[in-house]
PDB file of C-alpha atoms in Angstrom:
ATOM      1  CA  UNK A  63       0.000   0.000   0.000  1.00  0.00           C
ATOM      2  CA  UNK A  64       1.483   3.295  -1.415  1.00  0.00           C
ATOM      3  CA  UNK A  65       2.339   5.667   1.298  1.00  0.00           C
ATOM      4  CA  UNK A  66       2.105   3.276   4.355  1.00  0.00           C
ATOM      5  CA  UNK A  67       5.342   2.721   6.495  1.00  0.00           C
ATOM      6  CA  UNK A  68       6.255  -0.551   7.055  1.00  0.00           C
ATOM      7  CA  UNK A  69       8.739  -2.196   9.059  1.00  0.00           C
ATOM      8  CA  UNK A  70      11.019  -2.918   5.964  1.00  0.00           C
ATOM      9  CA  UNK A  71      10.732   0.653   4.986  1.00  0.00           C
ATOM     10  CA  UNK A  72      11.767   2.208   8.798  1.00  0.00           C
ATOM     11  CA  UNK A  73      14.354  -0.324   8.815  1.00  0.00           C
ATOM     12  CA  UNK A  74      16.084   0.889   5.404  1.00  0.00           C
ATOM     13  CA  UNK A  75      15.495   4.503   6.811  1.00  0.00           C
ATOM     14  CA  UNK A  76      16.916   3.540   9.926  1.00  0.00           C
ATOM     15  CA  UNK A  77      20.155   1.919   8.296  1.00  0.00           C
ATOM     16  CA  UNK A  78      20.619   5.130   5.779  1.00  0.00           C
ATOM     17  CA  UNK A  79      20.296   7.492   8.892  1.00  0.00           C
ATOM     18  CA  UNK A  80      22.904   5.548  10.956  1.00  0.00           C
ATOM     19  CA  UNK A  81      24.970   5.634   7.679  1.00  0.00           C
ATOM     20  CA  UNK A  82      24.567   9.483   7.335  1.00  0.00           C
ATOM     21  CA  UNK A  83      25.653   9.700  11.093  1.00  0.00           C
ATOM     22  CA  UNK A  84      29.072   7.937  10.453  1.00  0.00           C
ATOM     23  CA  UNK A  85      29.936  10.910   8.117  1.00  0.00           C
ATOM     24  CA  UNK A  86      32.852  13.092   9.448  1.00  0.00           C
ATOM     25  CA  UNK A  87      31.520  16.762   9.657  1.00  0.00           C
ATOM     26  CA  UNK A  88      34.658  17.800   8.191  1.00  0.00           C
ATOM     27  CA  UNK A  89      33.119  16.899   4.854  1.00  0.00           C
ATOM     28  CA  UNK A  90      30.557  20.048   4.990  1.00  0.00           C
ATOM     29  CA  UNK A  91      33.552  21.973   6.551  1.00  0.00           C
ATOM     30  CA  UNK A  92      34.456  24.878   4.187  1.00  0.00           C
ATOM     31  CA  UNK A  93      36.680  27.972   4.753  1.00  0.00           C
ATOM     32  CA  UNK A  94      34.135  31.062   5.906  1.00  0.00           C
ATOM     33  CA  UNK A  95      37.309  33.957   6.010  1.00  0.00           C
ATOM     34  CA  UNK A  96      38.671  32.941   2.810  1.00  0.00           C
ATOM     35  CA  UNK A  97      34.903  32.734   0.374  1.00  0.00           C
ATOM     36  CA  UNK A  98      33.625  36.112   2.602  1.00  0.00           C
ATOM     37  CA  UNK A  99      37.544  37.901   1.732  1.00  0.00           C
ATOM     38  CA  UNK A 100      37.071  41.073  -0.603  1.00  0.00           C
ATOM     39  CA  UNK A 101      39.802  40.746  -2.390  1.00  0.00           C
ATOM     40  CA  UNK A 102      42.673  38.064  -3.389  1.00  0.00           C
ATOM     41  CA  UNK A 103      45.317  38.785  -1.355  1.00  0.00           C
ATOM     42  CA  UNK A 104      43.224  38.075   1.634  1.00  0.00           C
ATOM     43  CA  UNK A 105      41.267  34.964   0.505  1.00  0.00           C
ATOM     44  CA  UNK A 106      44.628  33.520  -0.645  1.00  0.00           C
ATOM     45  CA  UNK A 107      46.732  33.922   2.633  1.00  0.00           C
ATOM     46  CA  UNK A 108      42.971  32.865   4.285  1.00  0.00           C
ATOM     47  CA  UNK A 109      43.269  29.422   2.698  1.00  0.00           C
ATOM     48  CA  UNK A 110      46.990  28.950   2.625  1.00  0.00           C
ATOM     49  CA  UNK A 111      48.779  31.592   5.142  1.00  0.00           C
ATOM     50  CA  UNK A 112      52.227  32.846   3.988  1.00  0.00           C
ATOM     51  CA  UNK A 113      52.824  30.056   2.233  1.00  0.00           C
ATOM     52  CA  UNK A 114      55.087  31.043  -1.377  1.00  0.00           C
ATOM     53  CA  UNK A 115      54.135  30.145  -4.607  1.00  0.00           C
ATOM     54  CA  UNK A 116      55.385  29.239  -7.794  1.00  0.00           C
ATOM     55  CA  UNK A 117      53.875  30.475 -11.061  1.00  0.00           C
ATOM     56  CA  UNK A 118      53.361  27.429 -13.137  1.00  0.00           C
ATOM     57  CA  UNK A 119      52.038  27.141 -16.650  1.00  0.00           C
ATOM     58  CA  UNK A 120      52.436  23.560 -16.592  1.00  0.00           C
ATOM     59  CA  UNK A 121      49.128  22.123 -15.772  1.00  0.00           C
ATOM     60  CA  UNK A 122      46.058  22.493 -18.082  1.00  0.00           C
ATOM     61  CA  UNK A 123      43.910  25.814 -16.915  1.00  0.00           C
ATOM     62  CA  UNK A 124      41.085  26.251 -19.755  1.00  0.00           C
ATOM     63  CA  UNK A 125      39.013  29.378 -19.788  1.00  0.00           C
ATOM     64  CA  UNK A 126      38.044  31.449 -22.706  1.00  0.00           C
ATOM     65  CA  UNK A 127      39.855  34.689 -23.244  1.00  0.00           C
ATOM     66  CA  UNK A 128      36.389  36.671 -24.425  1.00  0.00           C
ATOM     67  CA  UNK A 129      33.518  35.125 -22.438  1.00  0.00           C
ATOM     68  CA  UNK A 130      30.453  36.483 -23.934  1.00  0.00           C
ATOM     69  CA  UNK A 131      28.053  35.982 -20.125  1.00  0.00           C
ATOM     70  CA  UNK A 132      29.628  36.494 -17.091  1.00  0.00           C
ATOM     71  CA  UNK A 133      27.036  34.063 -15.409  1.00  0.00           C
ATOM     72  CA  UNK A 134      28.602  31.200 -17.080  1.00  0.00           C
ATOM     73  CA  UNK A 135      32.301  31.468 -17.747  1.00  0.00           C
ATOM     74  CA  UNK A 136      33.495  27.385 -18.406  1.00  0.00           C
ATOM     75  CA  UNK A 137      36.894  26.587 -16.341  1.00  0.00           C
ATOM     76  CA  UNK A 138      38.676  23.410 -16.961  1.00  0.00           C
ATOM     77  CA  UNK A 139      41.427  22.639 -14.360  1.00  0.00           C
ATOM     78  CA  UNK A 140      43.569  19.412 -14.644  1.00  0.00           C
ATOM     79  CA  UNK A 141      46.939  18.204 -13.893  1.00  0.00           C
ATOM     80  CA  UNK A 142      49.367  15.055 -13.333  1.00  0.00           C
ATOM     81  CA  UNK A 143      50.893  16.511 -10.183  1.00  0.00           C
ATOM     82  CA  UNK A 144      51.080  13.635  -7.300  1.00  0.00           C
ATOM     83  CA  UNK A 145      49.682  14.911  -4.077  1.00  0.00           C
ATOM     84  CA  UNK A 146      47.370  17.141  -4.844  1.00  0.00           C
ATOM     85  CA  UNK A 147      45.380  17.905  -1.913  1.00  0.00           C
ATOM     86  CA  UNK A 148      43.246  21.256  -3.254  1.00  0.00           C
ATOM     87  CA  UNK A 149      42.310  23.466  -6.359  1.00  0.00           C
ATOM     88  CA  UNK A 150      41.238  27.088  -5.710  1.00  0.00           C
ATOM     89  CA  UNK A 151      39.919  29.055  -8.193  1.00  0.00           C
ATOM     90  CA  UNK A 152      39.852  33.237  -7.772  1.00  0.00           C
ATOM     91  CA  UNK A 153      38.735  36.015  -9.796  1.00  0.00           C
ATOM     92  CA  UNK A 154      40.478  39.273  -8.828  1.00  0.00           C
ATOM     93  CA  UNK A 155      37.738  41.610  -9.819  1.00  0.00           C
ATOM     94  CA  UNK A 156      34.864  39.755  -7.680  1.00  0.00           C
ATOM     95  CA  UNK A 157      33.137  41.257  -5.472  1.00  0.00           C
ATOM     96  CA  UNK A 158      34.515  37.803  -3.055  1.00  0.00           C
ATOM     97  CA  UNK A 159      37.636  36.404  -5.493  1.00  0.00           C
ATOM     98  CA  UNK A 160      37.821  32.631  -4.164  1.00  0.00           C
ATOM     99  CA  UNK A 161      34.550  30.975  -6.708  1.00  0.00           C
ATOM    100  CA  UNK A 162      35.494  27.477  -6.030  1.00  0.00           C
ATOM    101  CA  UNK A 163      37.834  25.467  -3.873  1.00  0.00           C
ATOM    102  CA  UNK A 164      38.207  21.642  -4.616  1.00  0.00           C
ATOM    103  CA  UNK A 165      39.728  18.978  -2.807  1.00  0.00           C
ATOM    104  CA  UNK A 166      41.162  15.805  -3.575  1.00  0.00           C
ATOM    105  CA  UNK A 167      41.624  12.550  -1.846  1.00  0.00           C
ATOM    106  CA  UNK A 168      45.060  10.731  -2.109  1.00  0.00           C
ATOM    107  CA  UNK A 169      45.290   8.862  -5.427  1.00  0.00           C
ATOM    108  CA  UNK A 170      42.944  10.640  -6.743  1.00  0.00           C
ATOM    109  CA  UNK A 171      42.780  12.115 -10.059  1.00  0.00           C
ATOM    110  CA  UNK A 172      42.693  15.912  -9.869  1.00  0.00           C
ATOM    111  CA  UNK A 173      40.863  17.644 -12.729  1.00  0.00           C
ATOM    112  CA  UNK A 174      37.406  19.289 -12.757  1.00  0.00           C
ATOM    113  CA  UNK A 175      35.034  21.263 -15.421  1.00  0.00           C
ATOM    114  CA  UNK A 176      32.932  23.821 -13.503  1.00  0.00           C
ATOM    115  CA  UNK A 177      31.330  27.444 -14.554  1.00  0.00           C
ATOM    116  CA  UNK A 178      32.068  30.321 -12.383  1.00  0.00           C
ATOM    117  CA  UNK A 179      30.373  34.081 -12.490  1.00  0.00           C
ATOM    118  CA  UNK A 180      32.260  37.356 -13.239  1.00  0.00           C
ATOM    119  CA  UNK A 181      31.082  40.455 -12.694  1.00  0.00           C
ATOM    120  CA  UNK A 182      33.964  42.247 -14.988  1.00  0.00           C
ATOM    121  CA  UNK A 183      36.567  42.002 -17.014  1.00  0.00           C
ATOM    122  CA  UNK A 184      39.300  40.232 -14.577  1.00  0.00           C
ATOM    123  CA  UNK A 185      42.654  38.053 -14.126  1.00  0.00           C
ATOM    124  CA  UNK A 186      41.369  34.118 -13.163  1.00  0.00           C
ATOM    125  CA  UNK A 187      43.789  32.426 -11.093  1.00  0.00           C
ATOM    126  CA  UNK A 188      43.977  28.449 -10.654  1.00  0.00           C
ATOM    127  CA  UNK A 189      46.182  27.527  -7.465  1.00  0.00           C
ATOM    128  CA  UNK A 190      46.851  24.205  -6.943  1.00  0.00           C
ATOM    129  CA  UNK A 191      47.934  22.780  -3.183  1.00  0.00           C
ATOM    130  CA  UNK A 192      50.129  20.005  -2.506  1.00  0.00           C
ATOM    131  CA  UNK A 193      51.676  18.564   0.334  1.00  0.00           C
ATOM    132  CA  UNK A 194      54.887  20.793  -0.032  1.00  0.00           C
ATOM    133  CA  UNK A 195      53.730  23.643  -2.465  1.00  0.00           C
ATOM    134  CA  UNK A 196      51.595  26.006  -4.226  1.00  0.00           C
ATOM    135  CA  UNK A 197      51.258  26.451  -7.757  1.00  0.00           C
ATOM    136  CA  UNK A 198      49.493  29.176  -9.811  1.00  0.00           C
ATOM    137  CA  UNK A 199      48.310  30.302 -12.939  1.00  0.00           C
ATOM    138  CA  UNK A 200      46.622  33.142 -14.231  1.00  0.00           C
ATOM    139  CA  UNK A 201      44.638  34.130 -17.468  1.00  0.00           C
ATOM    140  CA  UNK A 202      43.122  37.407 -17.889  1.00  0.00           C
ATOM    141  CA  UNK A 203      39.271  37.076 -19.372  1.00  0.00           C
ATOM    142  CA  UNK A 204      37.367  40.112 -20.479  1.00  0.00           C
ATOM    143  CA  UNK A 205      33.927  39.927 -20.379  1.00  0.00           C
ATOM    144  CA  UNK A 206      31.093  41.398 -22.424  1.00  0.00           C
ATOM    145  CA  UNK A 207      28.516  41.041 -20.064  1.00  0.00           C
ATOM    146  CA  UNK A 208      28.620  40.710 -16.567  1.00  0.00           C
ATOM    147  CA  UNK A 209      27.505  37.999 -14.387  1.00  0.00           C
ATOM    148  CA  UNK A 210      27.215  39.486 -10.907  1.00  0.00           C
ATOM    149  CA  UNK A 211      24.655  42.002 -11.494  1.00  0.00           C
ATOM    150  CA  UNK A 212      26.569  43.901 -14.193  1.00  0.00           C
TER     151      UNK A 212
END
């Protein structure tokens, strides 16, 4: 009967709750300073402190140079770095720079397709996190119409 609960039904509920339960909180955790920083400087040393970096064109960072909506600006981040632990992407002329921060478990592969918004015309920076370092790159995208309210 459509509707009814039955003991088979608050059993499975039961089982996916207790399942739910067993997941560390530190899943949902996410970095409040660095997303609410107003500009990069801040959301970077936020997520990483005053730790250098090294400008590196090696890994693949796609995003248009002319992106004709702001809303939807396509990023492609990817590399074959070992021990990548995060990806953090930043627009310098958002209102709130850090758009996305992605992490990785060990072994696994780190690349991601995503859109982000852009209000203006801005530099996009990709910095990747490993164990020892930071890497970035940066490509400058103008934009024709703006995404955040522009």
């Amino acid at each position: 009967m459509p509707g009814t609960l039955t003991r088979r039904r608050f059993g499975q509920a039961l089982l996916v709750f207790a399942a739910l339960a067993t997941i560390p909180l530190r899943v949902f955790a996410r970095n409040d300073k660095a997303f609410a920083a107003v500009n990069t400087d801040e959301a970077i040393k936020a997520l990483f402190g005053d730790k250098p970096m090294t400008v590196d064109d090696s890994f693949e960072f796609k995003v248009p140079n002319i992106a004709e909506d702001g809303s939807i600006v396509p990023v492609t981040v990817s590399t074959e770095m070992e021990g990548v632990k995060s990806i953090s992407l930043l627009v310098d002329a958002n209102p709130n720079p850090l758009s996305a921060r992605f992490h990785f478990m060990p072994g696994a592969v780190a690349e991601f397709k995503t859109r982000i918004k852009m209000g203006e015309s801005s530099d996009v920076r990709a910095v990747i996190e490993t164990a020892d370092a930071l890497y970035v790159s940066t490509k400058n995208v103008k934009v024709t119409l703006g995404g955040c309210g522009g």
